[in-house]
Short mmCIF file of C-alpha atoms and ligand atoms in Angstrom, two decimals:
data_model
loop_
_atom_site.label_atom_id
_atom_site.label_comp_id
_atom_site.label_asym_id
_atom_site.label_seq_id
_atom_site.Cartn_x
_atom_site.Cartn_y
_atom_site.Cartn_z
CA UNK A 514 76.10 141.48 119.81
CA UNK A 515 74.89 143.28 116.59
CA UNK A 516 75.50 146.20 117.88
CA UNK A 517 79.11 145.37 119.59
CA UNK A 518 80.20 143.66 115.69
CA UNK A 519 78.61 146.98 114.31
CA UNK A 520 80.75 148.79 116.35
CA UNK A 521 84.33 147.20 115.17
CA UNK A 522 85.11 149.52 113.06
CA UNK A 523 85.01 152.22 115.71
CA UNK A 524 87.40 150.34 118.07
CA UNK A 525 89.96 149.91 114.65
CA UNK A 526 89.50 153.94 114.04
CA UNK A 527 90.36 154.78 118.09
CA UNK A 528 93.00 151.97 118.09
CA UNK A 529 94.82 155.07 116.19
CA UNK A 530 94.58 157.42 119.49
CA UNK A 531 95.43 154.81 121.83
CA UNK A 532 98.07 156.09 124.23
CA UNK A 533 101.41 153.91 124.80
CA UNK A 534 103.59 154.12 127.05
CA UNK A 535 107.40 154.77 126.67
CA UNK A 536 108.24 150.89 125.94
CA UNK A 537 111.90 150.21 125.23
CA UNK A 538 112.87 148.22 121.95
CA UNK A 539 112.05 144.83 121.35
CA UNK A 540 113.76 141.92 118.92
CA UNK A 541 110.69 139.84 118.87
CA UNK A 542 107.66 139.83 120.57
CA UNK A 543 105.55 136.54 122.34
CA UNK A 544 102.11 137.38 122.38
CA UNK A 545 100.52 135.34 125.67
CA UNK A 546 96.45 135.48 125.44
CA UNK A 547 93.78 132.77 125.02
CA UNK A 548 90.44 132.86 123.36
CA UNK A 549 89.27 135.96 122.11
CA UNK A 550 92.21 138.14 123.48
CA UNK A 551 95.26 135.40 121.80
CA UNK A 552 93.76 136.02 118.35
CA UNK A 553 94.81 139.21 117.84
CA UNK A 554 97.94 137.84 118.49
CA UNK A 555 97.76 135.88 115.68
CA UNK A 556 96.58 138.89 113.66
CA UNK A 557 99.25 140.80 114.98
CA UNK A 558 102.25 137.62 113.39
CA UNK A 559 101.26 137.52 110.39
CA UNK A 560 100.56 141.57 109.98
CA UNK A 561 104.41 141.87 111.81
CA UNK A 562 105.90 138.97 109.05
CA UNK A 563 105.08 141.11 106.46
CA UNK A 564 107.97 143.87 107.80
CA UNK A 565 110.09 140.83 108.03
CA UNK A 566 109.49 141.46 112.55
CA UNK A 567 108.75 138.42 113.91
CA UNK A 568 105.74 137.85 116.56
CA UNK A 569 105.20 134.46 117.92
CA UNK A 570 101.76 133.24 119.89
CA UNK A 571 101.34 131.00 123.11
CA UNK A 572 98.56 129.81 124.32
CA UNK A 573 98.76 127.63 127.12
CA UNK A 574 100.10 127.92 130.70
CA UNK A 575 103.78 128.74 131.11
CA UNK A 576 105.67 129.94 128.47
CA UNK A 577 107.90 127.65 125.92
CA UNK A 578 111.41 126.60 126.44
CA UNK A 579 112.73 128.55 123.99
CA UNK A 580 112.30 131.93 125.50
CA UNK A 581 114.68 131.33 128.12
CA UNK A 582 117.08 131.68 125.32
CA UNK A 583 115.63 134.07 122.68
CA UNK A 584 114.27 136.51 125.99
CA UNK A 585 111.36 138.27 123.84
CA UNK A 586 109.77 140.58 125.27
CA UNK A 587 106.32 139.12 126.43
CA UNK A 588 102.72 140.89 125.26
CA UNK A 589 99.57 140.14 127.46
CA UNK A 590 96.89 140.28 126.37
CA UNK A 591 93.43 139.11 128.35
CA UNK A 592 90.60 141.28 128.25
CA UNK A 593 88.98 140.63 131.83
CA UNK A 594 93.11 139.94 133.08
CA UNK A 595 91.97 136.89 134.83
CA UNK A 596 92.83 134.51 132.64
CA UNK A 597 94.93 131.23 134.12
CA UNK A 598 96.86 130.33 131.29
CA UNK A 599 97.59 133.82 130.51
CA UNK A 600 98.47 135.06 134.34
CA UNK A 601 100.74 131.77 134.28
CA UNK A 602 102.80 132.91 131.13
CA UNK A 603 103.58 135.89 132.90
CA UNK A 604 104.44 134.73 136.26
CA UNK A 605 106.82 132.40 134.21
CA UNK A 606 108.00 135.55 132.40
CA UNK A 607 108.70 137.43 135.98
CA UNK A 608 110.36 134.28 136.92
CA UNK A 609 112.64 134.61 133.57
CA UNK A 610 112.72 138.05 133.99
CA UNK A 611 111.39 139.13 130.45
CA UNK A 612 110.46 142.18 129.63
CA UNK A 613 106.19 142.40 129.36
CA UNK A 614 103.81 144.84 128.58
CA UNK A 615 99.59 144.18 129.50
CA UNK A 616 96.84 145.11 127.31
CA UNK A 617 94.01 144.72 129.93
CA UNK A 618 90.91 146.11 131.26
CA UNK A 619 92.77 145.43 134.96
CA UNK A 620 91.67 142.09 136.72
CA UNK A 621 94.22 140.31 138.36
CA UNK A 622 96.94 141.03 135.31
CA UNK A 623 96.47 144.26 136.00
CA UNK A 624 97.41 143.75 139.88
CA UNK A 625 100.48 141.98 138.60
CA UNK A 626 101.11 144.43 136.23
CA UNK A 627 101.77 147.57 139.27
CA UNK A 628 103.20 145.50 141.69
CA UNK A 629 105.99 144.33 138.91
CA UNK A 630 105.99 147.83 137.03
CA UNK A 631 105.36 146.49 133.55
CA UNK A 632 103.21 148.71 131.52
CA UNK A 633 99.88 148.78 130.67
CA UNK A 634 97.77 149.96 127.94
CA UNK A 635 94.48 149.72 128.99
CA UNK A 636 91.20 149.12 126.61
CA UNK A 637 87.70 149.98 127.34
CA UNK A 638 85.81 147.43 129.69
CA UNK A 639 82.14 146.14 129.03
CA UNK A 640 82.54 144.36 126.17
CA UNK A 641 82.79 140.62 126.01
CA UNK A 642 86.50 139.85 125.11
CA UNK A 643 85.67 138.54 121.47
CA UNK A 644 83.70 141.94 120.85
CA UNK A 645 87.05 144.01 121.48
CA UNK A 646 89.22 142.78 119.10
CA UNK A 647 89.54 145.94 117.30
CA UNK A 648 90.84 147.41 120.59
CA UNK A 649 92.93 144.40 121.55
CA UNK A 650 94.57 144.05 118.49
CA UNK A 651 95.09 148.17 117.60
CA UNK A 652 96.52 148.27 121.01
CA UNK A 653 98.86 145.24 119.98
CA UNK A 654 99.88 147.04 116.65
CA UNK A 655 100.13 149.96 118.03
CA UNK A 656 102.57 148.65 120.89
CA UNK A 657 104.34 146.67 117.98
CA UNK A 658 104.89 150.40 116.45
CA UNK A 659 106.75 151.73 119.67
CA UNK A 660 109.05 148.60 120.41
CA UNK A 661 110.11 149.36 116.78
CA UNK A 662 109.45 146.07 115.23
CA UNK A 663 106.82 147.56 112.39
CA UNK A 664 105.68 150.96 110.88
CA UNK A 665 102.98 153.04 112.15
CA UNK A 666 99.41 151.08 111.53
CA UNK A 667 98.10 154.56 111.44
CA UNK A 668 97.04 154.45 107.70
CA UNK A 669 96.20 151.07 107.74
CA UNK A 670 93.87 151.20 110.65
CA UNK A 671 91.83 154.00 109.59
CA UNK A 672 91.15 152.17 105.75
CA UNK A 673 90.43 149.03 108.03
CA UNK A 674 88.04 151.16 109.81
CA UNK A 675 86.40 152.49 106.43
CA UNK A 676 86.16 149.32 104.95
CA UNK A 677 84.90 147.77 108.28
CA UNK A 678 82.38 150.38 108.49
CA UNK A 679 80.68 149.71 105.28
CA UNK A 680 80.44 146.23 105.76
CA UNK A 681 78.86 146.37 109.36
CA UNK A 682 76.28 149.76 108.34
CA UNK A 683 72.90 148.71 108.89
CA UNK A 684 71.12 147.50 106.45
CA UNK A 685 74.16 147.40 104.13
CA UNK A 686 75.53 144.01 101.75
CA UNK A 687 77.77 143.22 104.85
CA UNK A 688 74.85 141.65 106.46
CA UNK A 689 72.66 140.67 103.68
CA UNK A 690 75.89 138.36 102.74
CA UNK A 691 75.80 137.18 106.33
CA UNK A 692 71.97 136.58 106.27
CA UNK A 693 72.35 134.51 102.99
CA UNK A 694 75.51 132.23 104.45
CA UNK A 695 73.90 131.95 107.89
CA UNK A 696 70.47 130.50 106.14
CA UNK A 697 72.94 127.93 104.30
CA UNK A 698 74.66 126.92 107.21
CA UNK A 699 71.93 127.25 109.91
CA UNK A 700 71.63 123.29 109.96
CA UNK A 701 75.54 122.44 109.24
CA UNK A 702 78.51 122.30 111.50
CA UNK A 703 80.97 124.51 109.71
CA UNK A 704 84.59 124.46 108.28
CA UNK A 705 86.68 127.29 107.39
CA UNK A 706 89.11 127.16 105.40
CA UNK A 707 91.70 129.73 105.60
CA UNK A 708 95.49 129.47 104.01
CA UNK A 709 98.84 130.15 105.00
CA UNK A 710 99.92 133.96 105.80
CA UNK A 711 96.32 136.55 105.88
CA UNK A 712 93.51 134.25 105.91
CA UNK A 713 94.74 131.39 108.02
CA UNK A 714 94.39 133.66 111.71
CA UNK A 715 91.09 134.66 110.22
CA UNK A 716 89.87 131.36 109.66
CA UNK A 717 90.19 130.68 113.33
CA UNK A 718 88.45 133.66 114.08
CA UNK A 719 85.72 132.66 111.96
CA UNK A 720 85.42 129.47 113.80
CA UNK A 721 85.84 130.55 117.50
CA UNK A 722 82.62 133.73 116.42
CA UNK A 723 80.07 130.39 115.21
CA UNK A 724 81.24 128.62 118.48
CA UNK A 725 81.11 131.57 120.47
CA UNK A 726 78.18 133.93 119.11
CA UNK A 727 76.32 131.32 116.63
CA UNK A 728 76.38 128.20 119.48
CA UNK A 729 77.24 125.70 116.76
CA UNK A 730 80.34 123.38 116.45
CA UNK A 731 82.95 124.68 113.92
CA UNK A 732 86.65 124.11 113.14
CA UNK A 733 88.79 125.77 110.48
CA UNK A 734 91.39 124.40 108.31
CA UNK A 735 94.26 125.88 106.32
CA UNK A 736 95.73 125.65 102.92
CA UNK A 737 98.20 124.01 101.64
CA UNK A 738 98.06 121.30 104.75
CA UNK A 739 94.40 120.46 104.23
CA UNK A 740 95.31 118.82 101.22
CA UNK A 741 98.23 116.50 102.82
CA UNK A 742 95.22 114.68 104.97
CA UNK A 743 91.80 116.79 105.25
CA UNK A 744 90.44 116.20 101.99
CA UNK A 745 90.84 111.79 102.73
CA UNK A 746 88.59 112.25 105.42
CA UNK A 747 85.75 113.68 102.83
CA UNK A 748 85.21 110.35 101.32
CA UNK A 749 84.26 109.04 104.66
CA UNK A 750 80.49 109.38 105.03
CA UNK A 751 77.91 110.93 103.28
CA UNK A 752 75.62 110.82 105.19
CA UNK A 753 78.10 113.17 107.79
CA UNK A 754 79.21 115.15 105.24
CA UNK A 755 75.69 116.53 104.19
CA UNK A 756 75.04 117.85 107.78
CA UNK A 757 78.47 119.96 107.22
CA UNK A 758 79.54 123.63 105.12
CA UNK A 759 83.03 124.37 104.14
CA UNK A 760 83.36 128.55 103.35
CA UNK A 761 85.93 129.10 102.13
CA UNK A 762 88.05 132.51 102.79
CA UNK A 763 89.88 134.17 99.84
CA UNK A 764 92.51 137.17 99.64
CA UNK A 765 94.70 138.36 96.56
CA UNK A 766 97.87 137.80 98.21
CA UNK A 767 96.62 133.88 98.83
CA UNK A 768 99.51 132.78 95.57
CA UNK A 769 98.72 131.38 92.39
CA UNK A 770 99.71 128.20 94.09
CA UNK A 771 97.27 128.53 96.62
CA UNK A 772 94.57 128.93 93.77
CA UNK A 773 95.81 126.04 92.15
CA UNK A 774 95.37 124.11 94.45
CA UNK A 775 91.81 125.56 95.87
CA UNK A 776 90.66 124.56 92.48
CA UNK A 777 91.70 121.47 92.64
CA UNK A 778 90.75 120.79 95.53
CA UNK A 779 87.14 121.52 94.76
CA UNK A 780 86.91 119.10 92.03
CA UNK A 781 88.67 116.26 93.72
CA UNK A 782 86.17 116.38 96.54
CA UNK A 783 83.40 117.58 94.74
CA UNK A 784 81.28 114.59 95.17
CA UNK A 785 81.74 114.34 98.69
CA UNK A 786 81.79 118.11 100.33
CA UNK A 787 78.28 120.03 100.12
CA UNK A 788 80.73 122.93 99.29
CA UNK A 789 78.77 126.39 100.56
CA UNK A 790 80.12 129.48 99.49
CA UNK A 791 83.73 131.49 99.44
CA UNK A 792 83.84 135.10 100.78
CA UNK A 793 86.82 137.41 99.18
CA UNK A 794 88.41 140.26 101.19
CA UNK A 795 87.97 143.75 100.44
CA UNK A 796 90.43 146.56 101.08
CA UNK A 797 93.57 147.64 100.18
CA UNK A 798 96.19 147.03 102.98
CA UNK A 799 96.75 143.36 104.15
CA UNK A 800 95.12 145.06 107.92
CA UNK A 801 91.98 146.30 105.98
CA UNK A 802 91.54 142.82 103.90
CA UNK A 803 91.64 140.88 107.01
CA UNK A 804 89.29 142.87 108.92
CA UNK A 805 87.11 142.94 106.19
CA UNK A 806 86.92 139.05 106.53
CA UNK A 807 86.72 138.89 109.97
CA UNK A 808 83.72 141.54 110.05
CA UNK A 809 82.09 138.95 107.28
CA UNK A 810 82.43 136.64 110.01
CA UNK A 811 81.25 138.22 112.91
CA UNK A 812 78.28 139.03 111.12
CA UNK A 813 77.83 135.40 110.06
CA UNK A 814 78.25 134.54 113.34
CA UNK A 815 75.47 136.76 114.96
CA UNK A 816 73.16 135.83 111.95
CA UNK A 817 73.22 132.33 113.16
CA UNK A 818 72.48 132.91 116.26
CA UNK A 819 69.24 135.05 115.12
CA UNK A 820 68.31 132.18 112.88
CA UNK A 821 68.24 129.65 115.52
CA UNK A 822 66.28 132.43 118.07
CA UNK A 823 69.26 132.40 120.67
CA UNK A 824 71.02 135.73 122.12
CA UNK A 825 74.75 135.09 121.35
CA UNK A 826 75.84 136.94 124.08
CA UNK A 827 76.41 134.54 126.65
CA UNK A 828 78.81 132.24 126.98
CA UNK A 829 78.05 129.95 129.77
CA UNK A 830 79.64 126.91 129.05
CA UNK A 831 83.03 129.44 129.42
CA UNK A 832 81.88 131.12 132.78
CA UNK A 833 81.02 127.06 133.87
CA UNK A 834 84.57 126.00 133.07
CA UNK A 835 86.53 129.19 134.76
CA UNK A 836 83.96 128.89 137.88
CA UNK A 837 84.85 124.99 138.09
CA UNK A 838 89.11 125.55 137.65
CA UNK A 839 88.44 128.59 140.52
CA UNK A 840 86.77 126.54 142.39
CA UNK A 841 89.09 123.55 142.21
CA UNK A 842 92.24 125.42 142.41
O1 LIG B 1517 85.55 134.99 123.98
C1 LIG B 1517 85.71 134.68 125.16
O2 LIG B 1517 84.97 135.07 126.07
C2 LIG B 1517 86.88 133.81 125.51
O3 LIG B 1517 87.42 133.22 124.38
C3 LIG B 1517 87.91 134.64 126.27
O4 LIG B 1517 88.48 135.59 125.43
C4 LIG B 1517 88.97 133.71 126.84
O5 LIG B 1517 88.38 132.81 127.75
C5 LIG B 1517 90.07 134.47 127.56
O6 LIG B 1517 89.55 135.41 128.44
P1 LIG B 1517 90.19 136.89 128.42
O7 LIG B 1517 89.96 137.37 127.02
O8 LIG B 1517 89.41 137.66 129.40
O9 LIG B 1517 91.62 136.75 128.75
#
């Protein structure tokens, strides 16, 4: 897994040669992917927002009423393509007759994918589906590109891929700053707090890597809501609340509100939250700042896991699940 995080910024820099397909235009796009494959599709919103384009994410079984209406065009993305909530959005999209496009490494997506002609951009296979994000998502921007709902992510991938780069180099601050946060949190379940528009998606990200690579329970949060009900729940137990580690995730386009009220925040819960650390992004373009964070947090991620002396490759309580609904279906 080290070496798959250290790799990220490669899959951002070849995102930039990735090969589309002649897509017609889209109005909006409904991203349909769970897990490690729907994240990029909440990358991808936010990133789109930004051109005023607007992406929306599902990520459950079906797809929601509205579309029926709206008729987006449908993005699928599932890295193995055998995903059931994800194969059931699109069957409802065939149903509706939506336009969709597949970002798959084939599976059973990509059998539905010939037999209904949709096309498919196809990332490398091998990886495990959270280790591919820089090829789901570059494929997602880059597919956003030719429907015509942003500009090209060109320049923006490759100073991701720079900035990614120097965090992940061996023996670099990227993973000395990991080290040091993974030591603080080795014996904490851990909150993230993220806030509305760049850091919320990567918030999530940073608690689906310390489920998923560091084994450990996690959840993430997002100002301005935590303050409307999170922060009650700190006065709780003190005894809980000393086996837990808020990090915090900070970018310059957060708002002086947002500040405001992180401050605040701090101080009104200070006697109650064994507060850890905040990490700032790095990086120029809004693409680049987030995958600066989200590197941050792979890396914290694996760090745990080498703390605790587990690989954080494997995922079997995921392979348990999927073999049990296979079975049972
Ligand atoms: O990280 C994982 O392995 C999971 O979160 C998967 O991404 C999730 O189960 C969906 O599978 P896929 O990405 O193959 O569609």
């Amino acid at each position: 897994m080290r070496s798959m995080v250290a790799g990220l910024g490669g899959q951002v820099r070849a995102a930039t040669g990735v090969r589309v397909p002649d897509l017609s235009p889209a109005g909006e796009l409904l991203v349909v992917g769970m897990g490690g494959s729907g994240i990029g599709g909440d990358y991808l919103a936010h990133l789109a927002s930004l051109h005023g384009a607007r992406v929306a994410g599902h990520k459950s079984y079906g797809l929601p009423g509205w579309v029926a209406s709206a008729r987006p065009t449908v993005l699928a993305v599932s890295y193995s393509g055998n995903t059931e909530e994800t194969l059931s959005a699109v069957d409802a999209a065939a149903d509706l007759g939506l336009p969709v496009i597949v970002v798959t490494t084939g599976g059973a997506i990509g059998d539905r994918a010939g037999a209904h002609g949709w096309p498919v951009v196809a990332v490398p296979a091998g990886l495990q589906p959270r280790a591919a994000l820089g090829h789901l998502l570059g494929a997602a921007l880059m597919i956003s590109t030719a429907v015509g709902l942003v500009p090209s992510p060109v320049p923006d991938l490759e100073e991701a891929a720079d900035v990614v780069d120097s965090l992940t180099a061996s023996g670099g601050a990227g993973w000395a700053l990991a080290g040091d946060l993974a030591g603080s949190l080795a014996s904490r379940a851990v909150i993230v707090y993220g806030s509305t528009g760049l850091t919320a998606p990567v918030a999530q990200r940073w608690k689906t890597q310390i489920n998923e690579n560091g084994k450990r329970p996690a959840w993430f949060s997002v100002f301005p809501e935590l303050d409307h009900n999170e922060i009650v729940g700190w006065s709780a137990d003190r005894g809980l609340n000393g086996r837990l580690g808020v990090v915090t995730l900070v970018d310059r386009d957060d708002g002086a509100d947002v500040a405001r009220r992180r401050t605040i925040t701090r101080e009104v819960t200070a006697n109650d939250v064994d507060w850890i650390g905040e990490v700032h992004s790095q990086g120029d373009s809004a693409l680049a700042r987030m995958m600066s964070l989200t590197a941050i947090g792979d890396m914290v991620s694996v760090a745990l896991a080498e703390v605790a002396g587990i690989d954080p490759v494997p995922v079997a309580p995921i392979e348990d699940l999927k073999n049990r609904l296979r079975e049972e279906s």
